[in-house]
Coordinates of C-alpha atoms and ligand atoms in Angstrom, one line a residue:
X627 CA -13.0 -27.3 -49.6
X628 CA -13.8 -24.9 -46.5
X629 CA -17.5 -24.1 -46.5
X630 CA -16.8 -20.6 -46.5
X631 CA -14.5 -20.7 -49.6
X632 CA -17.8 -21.4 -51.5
X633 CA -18.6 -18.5 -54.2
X634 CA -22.4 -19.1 -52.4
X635 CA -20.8 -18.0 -49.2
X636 CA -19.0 -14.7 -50.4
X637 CA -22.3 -13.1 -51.8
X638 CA -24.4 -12.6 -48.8
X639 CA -24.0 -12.3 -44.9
X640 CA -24.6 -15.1 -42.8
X641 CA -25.5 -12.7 -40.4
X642 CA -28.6 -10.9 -41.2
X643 CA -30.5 -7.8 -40.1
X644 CA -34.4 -8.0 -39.4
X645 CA -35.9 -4.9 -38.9
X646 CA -39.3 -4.6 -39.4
X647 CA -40.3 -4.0 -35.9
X648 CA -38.5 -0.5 -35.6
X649 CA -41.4 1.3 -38.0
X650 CA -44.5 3.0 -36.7
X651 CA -46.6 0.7 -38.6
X652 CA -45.1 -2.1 -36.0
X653 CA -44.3 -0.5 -33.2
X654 CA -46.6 2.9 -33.0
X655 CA -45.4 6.3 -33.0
X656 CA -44.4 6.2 -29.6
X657 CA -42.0 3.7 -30.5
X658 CA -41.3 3.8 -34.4
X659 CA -40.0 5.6 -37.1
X660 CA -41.3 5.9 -40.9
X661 CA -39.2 4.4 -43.6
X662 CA -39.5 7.9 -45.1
X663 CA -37.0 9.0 -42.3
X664 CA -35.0 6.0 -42.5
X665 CA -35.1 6.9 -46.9
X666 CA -34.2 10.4 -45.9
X667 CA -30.8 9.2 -44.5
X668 CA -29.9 6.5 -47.8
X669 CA -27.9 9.4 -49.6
X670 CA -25.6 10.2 -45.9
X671 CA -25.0 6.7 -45.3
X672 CA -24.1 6.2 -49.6
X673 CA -21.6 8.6 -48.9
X674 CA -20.2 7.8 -45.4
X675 CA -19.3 4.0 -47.5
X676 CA -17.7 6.6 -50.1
X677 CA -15.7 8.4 -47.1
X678 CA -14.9 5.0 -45.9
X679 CA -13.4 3.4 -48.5
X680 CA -11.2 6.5 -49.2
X681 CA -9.7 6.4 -45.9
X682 CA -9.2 2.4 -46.0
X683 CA -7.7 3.3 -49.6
X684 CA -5.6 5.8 -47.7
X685 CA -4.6 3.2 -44.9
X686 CA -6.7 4.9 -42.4
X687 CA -8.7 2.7 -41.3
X688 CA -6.4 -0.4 -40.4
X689 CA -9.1 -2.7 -38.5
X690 CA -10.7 -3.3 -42.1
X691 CA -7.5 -4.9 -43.7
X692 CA -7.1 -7.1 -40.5
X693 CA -8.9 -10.2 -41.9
X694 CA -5.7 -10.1 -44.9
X695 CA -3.9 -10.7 -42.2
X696 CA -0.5 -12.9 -42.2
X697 CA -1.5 -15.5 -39.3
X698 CA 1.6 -18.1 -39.5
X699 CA 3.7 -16.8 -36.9
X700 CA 0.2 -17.0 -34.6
X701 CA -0.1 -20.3 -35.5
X702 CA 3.6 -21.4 -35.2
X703 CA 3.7 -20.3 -31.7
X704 CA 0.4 -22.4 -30.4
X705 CA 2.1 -25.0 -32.4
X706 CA 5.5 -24.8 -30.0
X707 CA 3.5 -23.9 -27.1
X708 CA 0.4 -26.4 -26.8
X709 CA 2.5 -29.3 -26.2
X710 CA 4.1 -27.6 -23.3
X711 CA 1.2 -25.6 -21.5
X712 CA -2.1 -26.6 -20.1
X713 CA -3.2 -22.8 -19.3
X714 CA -3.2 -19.6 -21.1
X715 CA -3.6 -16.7 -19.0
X716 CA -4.0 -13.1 -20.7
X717 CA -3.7 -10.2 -18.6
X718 CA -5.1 -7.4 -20.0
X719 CA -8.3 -5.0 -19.7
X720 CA -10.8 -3.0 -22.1
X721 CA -10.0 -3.4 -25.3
X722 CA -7.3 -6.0 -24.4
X723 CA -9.9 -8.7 -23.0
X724 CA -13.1 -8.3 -23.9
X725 CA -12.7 -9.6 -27.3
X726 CA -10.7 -12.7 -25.6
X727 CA -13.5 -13.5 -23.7
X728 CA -16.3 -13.4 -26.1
X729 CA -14.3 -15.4 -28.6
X730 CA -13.9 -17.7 -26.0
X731 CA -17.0 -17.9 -24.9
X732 CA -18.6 -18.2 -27.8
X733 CA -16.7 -20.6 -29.8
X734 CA -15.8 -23.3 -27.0
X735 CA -17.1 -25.4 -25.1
X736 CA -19.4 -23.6 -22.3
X737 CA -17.5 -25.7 -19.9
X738 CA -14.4 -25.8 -21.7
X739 CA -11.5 -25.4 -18.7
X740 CA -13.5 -28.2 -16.8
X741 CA -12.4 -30.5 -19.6
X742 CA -9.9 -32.9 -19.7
X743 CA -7.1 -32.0 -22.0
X744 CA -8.0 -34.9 -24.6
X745 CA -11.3 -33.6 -25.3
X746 CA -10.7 -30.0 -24.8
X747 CA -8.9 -29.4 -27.8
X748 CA -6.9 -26.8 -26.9
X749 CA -5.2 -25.0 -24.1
X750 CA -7.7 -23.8 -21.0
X751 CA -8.3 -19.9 -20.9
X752 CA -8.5 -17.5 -18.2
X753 CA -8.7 -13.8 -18.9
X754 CA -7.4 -11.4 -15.9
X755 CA -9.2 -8.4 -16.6
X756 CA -9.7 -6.8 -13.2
X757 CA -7.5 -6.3 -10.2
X758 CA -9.4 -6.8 -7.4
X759 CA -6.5 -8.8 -5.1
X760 CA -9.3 -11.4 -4.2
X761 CA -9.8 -12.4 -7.2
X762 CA -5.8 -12.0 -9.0
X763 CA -5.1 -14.4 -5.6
X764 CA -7.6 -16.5 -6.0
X765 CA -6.5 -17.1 -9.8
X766 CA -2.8 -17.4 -8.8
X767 CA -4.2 -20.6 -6.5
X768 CA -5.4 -22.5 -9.6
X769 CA -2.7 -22.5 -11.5
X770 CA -0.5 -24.9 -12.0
X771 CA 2.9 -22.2 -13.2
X772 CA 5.1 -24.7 -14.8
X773 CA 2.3 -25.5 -17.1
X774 CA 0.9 -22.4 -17.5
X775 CA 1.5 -19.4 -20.1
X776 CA 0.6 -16.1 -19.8
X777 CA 0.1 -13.2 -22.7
X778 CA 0.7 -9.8 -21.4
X779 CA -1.4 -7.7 -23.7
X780 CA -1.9 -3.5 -23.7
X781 CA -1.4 -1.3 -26.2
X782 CA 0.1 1.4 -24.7
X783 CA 2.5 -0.7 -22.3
X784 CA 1.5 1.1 -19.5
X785 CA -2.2 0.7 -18.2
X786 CA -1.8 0.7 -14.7
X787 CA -3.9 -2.8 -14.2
X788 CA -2.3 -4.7 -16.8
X789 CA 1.5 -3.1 -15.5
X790 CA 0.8 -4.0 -11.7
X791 CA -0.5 -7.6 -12.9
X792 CA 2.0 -8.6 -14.9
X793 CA 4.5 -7.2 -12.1
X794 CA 2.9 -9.7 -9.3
X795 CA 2.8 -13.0 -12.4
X796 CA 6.5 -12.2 -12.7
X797 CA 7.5 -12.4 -9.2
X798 CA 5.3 -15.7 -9.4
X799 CA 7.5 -17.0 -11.6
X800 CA 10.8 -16.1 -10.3
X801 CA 10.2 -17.2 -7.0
X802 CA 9.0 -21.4 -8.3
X803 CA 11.4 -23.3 -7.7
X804 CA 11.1 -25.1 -11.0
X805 CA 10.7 -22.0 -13.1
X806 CA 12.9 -18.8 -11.8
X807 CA 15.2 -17.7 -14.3
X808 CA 12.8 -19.9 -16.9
X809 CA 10.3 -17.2 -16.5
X810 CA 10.7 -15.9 -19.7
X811 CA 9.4 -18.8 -21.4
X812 CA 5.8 -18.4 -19.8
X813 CA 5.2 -14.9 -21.0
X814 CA 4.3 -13.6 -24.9
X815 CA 4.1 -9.9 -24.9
X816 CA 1.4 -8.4 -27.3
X817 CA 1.7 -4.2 -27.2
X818 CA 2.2 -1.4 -29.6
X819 CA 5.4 -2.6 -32.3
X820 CA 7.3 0.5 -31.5
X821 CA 6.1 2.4 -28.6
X822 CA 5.5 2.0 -24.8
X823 CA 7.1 0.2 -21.8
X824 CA 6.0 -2.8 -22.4
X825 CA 7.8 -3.0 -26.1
X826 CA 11.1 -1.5 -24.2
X827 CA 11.2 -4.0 -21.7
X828 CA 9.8 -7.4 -24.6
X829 CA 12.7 -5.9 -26.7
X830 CA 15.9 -6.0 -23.5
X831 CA 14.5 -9.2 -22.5
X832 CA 14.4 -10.9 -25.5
X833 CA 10.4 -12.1 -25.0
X834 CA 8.0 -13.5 -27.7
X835 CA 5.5 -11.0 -28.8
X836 CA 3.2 -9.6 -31.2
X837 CA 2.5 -6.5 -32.8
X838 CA -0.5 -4.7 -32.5
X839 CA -1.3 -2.8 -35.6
X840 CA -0.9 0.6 -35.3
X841 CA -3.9 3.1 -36.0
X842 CA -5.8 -0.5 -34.5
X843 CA -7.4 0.9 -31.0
X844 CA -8.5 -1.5 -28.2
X845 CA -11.6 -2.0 -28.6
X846 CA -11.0 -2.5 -32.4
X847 CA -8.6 -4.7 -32.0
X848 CA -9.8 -8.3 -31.3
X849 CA -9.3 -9.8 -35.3
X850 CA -5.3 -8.5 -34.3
X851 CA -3.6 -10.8 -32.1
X852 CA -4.5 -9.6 -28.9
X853 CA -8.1 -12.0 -29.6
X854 CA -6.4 -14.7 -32.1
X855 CA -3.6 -16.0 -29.8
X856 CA -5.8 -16.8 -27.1
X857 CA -8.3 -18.4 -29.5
X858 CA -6.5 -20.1 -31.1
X859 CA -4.0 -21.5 -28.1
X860 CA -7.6 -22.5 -26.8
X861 CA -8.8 -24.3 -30.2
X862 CA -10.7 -21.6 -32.4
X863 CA -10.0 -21.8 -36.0
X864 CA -9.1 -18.3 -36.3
X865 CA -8.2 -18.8 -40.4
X866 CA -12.4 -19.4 -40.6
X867 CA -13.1 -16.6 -38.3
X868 CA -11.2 -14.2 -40.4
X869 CA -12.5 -15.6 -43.4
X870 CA -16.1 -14.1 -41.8
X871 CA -14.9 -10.9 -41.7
X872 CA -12.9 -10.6 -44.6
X873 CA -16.4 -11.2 -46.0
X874 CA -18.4 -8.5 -44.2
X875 CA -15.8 -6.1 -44.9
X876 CA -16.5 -6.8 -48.7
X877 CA -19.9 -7.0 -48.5
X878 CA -20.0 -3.8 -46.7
X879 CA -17.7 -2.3 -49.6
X880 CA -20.1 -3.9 -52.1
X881 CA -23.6 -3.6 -51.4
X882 CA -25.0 0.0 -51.6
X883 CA -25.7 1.1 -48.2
X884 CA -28.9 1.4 -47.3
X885 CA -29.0 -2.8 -48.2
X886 CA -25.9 -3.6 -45.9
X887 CA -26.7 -4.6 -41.8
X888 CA -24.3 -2.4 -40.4
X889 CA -25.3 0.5 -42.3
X890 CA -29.0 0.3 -41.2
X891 CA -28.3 -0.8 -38.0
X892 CA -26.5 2.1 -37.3
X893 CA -29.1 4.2 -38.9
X894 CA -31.8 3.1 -37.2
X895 CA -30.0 3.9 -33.7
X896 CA -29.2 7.0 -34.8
X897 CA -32.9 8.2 -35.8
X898 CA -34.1 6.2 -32.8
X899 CA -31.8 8.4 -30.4
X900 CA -33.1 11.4 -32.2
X901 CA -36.4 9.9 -31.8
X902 CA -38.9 12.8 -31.6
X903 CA -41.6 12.1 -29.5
X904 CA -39.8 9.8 -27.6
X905 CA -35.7 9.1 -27.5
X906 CA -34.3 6.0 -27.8
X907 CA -30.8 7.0 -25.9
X908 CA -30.5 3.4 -24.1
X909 CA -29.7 0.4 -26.6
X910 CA -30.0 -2.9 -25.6
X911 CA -28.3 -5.8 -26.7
X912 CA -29.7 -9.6 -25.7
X913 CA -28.6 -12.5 -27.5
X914 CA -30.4 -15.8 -27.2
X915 CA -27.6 -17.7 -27.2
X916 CA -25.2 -18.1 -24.3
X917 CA -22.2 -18.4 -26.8
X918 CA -23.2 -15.2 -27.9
X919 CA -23.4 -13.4 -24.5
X920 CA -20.0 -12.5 -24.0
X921 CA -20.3 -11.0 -27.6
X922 CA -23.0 -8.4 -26.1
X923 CA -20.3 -7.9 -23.5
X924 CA -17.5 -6.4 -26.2
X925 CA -20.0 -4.6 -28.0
X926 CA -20.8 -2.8 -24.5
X927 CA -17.4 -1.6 -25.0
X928 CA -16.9 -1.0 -28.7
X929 CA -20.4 0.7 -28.6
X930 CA -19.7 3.0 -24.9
X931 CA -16.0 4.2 -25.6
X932 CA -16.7 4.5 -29.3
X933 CA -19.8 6.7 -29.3
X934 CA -19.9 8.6 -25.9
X935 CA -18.2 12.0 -26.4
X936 CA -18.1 15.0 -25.3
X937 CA -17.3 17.1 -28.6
X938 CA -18.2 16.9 -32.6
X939 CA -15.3 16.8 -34.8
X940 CA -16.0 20.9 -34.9
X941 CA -15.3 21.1 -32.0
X942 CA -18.8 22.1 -30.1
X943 CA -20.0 20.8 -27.2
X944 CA -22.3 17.9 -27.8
X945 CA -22.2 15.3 -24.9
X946 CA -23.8 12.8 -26.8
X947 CA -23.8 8.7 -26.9
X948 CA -26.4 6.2 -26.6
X949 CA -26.1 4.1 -23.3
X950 CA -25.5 0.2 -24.0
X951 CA -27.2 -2.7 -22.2
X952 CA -26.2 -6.3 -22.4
X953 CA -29.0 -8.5 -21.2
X954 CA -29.2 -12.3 -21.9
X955 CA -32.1 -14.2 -22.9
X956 CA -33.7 -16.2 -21.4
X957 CA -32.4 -15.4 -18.0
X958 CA -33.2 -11.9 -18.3
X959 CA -36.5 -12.4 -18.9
X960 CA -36.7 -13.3 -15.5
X961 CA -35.0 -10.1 -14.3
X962 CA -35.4 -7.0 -16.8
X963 CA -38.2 -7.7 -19.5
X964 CA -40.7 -6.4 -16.9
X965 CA -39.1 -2.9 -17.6
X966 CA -38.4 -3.2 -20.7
X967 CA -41.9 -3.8 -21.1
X968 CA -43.6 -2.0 -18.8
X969 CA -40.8 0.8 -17.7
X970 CA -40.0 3.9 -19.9
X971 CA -40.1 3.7 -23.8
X972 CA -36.4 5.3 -24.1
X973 CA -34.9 1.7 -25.3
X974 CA -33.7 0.2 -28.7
X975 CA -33.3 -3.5 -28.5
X976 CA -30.8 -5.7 -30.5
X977 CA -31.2 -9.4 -29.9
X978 CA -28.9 -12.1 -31.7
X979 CA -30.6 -14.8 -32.5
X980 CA -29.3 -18.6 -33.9
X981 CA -31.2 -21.1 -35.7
X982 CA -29.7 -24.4 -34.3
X983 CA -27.0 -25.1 -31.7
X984 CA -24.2 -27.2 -31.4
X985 CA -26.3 -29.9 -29.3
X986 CA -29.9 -29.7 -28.1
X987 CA -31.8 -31.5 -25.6
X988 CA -34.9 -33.6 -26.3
X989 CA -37.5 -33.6 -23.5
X990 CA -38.2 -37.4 -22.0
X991 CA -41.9 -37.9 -22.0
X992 CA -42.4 -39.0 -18.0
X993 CA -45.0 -40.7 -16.7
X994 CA -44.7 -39.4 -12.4
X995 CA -45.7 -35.9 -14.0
X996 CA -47.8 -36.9 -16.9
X997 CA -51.1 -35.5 -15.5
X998 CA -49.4 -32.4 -14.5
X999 CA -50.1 -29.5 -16.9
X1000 CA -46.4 -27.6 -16.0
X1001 CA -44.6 -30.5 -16.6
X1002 CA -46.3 -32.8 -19.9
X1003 CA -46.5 -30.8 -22.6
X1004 CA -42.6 -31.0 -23.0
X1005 CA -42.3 -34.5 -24.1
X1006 CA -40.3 -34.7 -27.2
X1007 CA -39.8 -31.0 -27.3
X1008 CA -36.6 -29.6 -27.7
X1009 CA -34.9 -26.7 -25.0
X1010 CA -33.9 -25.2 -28.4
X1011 CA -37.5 -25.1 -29.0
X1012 CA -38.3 -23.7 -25.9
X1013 CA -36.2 -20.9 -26.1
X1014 CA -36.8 -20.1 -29.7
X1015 CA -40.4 -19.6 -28.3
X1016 CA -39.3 -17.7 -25.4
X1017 CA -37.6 -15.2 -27.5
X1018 CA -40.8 -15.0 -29.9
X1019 CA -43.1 -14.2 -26.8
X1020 CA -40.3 -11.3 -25.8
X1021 CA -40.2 -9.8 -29.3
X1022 CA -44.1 -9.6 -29.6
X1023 CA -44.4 -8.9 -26.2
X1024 CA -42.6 -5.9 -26.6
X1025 CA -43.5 -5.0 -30.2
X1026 CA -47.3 -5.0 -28.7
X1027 CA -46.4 -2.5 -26.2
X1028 CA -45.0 -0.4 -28.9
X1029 CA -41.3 -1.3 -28.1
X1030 CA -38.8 -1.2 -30.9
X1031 CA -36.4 -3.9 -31.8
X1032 CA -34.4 -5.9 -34.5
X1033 CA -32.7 -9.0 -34.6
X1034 CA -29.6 -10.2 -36.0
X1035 CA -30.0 -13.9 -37.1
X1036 CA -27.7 -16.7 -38.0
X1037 CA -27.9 -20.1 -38.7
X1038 CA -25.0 -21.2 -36.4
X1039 CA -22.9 -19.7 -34.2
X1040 CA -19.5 -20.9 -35.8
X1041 CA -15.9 -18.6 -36.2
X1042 CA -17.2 -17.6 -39.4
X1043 CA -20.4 -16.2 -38.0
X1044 CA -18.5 -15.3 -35.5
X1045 CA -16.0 -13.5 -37.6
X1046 CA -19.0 -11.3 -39.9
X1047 CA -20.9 -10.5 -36.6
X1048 CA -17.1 -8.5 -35.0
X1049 CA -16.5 -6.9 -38.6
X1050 CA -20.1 -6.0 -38.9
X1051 CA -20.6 -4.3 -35.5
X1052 CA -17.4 -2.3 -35.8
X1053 CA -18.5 -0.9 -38.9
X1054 CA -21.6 0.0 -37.7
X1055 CA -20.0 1.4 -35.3
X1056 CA -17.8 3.4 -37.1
X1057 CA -20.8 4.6 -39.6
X1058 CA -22.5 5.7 -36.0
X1059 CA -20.0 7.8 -35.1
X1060 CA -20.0 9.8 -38.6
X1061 CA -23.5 10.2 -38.3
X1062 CA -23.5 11.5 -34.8
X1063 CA -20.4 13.5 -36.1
X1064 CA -17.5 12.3 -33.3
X1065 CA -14.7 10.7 -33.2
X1066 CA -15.5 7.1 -32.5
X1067 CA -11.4 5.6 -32.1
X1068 CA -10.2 8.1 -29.2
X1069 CA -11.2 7.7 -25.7
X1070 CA -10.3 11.1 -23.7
X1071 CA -12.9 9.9 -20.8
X1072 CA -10.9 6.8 -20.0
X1073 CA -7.3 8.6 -20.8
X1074 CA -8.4 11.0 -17.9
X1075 CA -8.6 8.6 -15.6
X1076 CA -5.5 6.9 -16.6
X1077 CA -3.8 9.6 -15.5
X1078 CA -5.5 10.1 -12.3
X1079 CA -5.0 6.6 -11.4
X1080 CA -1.3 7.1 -12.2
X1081 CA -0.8 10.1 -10.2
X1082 CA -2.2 8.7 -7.0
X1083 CA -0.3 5.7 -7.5
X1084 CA 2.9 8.3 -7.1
X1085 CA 4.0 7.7 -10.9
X1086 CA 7.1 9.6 -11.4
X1087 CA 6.0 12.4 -13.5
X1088 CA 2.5 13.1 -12.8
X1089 CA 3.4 14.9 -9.6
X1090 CA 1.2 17.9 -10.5
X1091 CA -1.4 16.5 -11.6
X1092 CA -1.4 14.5 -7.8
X1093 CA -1.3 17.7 -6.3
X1094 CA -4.4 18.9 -8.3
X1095 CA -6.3 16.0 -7.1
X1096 CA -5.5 16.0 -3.5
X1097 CA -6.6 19.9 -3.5
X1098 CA -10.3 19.1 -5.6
X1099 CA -10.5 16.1 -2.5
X1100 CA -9.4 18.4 0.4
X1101 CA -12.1 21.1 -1.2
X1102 CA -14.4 18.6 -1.5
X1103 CA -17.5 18.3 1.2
X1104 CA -17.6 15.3 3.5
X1105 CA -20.8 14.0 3.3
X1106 CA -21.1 10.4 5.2
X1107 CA -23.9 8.9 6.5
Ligands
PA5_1954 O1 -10.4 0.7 -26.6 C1 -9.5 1.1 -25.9 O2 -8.6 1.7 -26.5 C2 -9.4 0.9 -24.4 O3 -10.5 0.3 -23.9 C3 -8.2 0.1 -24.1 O4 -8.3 -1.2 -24.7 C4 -8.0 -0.2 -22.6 O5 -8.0 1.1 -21.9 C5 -6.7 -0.9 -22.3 O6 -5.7 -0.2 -22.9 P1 -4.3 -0.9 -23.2 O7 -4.5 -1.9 -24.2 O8 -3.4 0.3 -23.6 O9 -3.8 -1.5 -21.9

């Protein structure tokens, strides 16, 4: 039996909130809130779970029925493909990479495309998410095209850097002499079912591709295939990961609110935004684990394009969203901890914490440095240890200077954990948008400059909206030192 299929597992999260150093009592007034205010908000986030399973009743909220997913046909294609391929390259950008990479990153190997194939278990992974020509060259120079595949993914079909990539891979193709009119085996299209460019041109020329759900946005989508092909062409067991958030999304539906991590979490950034005396409006995220950092990276996202808006769902002007920071422990210790400390007190931190890893490191005892106090009290220590110490002394460290923080925990960072800690920071998500009373799945800010990017790029169509622009620049003052 799968360890997750056991009833033990299905009760309770493997991922789990602590959150006692957000109160006054921890952290000061300065810093805190009471557990009064935190109570005061128990009945709105009770009925926010009520709104939200009406609307997942009512289909409306697709990204929680993802984990039901059918995955066969996912799995069928890695199946046909891994004996062929060596490389899986995904273009894509946002919401159509970010997931990719922190699946990646924290499920594989840290080192995983140094590996050779035997012990890599899986295809190697590179994610294409900017288009920067250095670096889209520089990529094209490792590759090895006959043995490498690439998924195309956006949702629309049209964003401008995923379009002009997958333009310049094509002509790649074409032009190798052992490929050219084989091209069409190297790409898998993943894009909206029905709409876009992308889906036109899949459907004329016959391509492999996937659907993403509609109603799914970008940054929701990584449990859709735009994250599971690439995880699992790289190795990931995507049927556990799933099976994680199948079981936060129950959980969530379950547990009354006020009990469940993504309901407080959001709480608690909410009231800590609205912080009184002193606003919370930056939130930090630092994981002490570098399988976990990429995760911080995703949330940036899910957490900036989800929450940053301009209007409530009335309609008035609000202009509101809290600011997210990914920081890594311990290397950011070394680089930001002395303002988080020290620097304003306008920050709510979030680390991610995990009991054991997959290897540790046991610290020789050695007898050239023995009577050197830097060096011998290591021996026999662990650098699991040390970090797990590290991230103690930044907690109190910043608890003592009055500092707010919680700390998701786990016992392992595996797909399952994995799995719970995507479901359960979408839903906060989502339960952060209705309290701050927006819209969390549009994105008019990043639309916007979609279609400026289009119109100075001479995209048939958007000829007015070019002139516009080059008036505002002509208009604008010249200012250069
Ligand atoms: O979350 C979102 O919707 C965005 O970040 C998109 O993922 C991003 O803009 C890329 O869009 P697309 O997948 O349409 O290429």
């Amino acid at each position: 039996m799968k360890p997750w299929n056991d009833p033990t597992w299905k009760n309770a999260m493997r991922v789990r909130l602590a959150m006692g150093n957000v109160f006054e009592e921890a952290v000061g007034p300065e810093g805190g809130i009471t557990r009064v205010q935190l109570e005061s908000l128990y009945d709105r986030l009770r009925a926010i779970q009520r709104e939200i399973a009406v609307k997942r009743e009512a289909g409306a909220l697709p990204f929680l029925d993802l984990p039901k997913q059918e995955i066969s046909s996912i799995l069928a294609c890695v199946e046909q493909n891994r004996p062929k391929f060596e490389t899986f390259v995904v273009l894509g950008i946002g919401g159509s990479a970010l997931g990719n990479i922190a699946c990646h990153t924290a499920l594989r190997h840290p080192y995983h495309n140094f590996l050779p194939a035997d012990s890599r278990g899986g295809m190697r992974i590179e994610v294409a998410d900017n288009i920067d020509p250095d670096r889209i060259t520089g990529l094209f120079d490792t590759l090895d095209l006959p043995r490498t595949l690439f998924n195309v993914i956006t949702k629309s079909g049209s964003t401008a850097e995923t379009a002009s990539t997958f333009l310049a891979v094509k002509k790649l193709l074409q032009d190798h002499p052992r490929i050219g009119p084989g091209w069409r085996e190297h790409v898998i299209v993943t894009t909206d079912p029905v709409a876009g460019d992308l889906r036109k041109f899949a459907s004329r020329e016959g391509l492999v591709s996937f659907d993403i759900p509609q109603g799914v946005g970008g940054r929701f989508s990584v449990l859709t295939p735009v994250g599971l092909l690439s995880a699992a062409m790289s190795g990931i067991d995507i049927e556990e990961l799933l099976a994680g958030a199948a079981d936060a999304v129950e959980y969530h539906a379950r547990v009354p609110a006020e009990k469940c991590p993504a309901f407080a979490g959001a709480a608690l950034h909410y009231l800590m935004y609205n912080h009184a005396r002193a606003p919370k409006r930056l939130a930090v995220m630092m994981p002490y684990s570098h399988a976990l950092k990429d995760v911080a990276d995703w949330f940036r996202q899910l957490w900036a394009e989800s929450l940053g808006k301009e209007k409530a769902l009335d309609g008035t002007i609000v202009n509101v969203g809290p600011t997210p920071i990914k920081a890594l422990g311990v290397t950011d210790q070394h680089s930001q901890v002395q303002l988080y400390i020290e620097g304003p007190n306008d920050k709510l931190f979030t680390f991610i914490e995990t009991e054991t890893f997959r290897n540790d490191l046991v610290l020789p005892s050695d007898n050239d440095l023995a009577d050197l106090g830097a060096f011998n009290y290591f021996a026999g220590k662990t650098l699991g240890q040390l970090l797990h110490a590290e991230q103690k002394a930044t907690t109190l460290a910043l608890t003592r200077r009055q500092r707010p923080n919680m700390t998701f925990s786990m016992k392992e960072v595996r797909p399952y954990t994995v799995g719970q800690l995507f479901m359960l920071l979408e839903i906060q998500t989502v339960v952060a948008g209705a309290l701050f009373g927006i819209n969390p799945f549009d994105q008019p800010g990043v639309e916007a400059g979609k279609v400026a990017t289009y119109a100075l790029m001479d995209r048939p169509g958007y000829e007015n909206e070019k002139r516009a622009i080059e008036q505002e620049i002509s208009a604008q003052a010249e200012w250069v030192l």
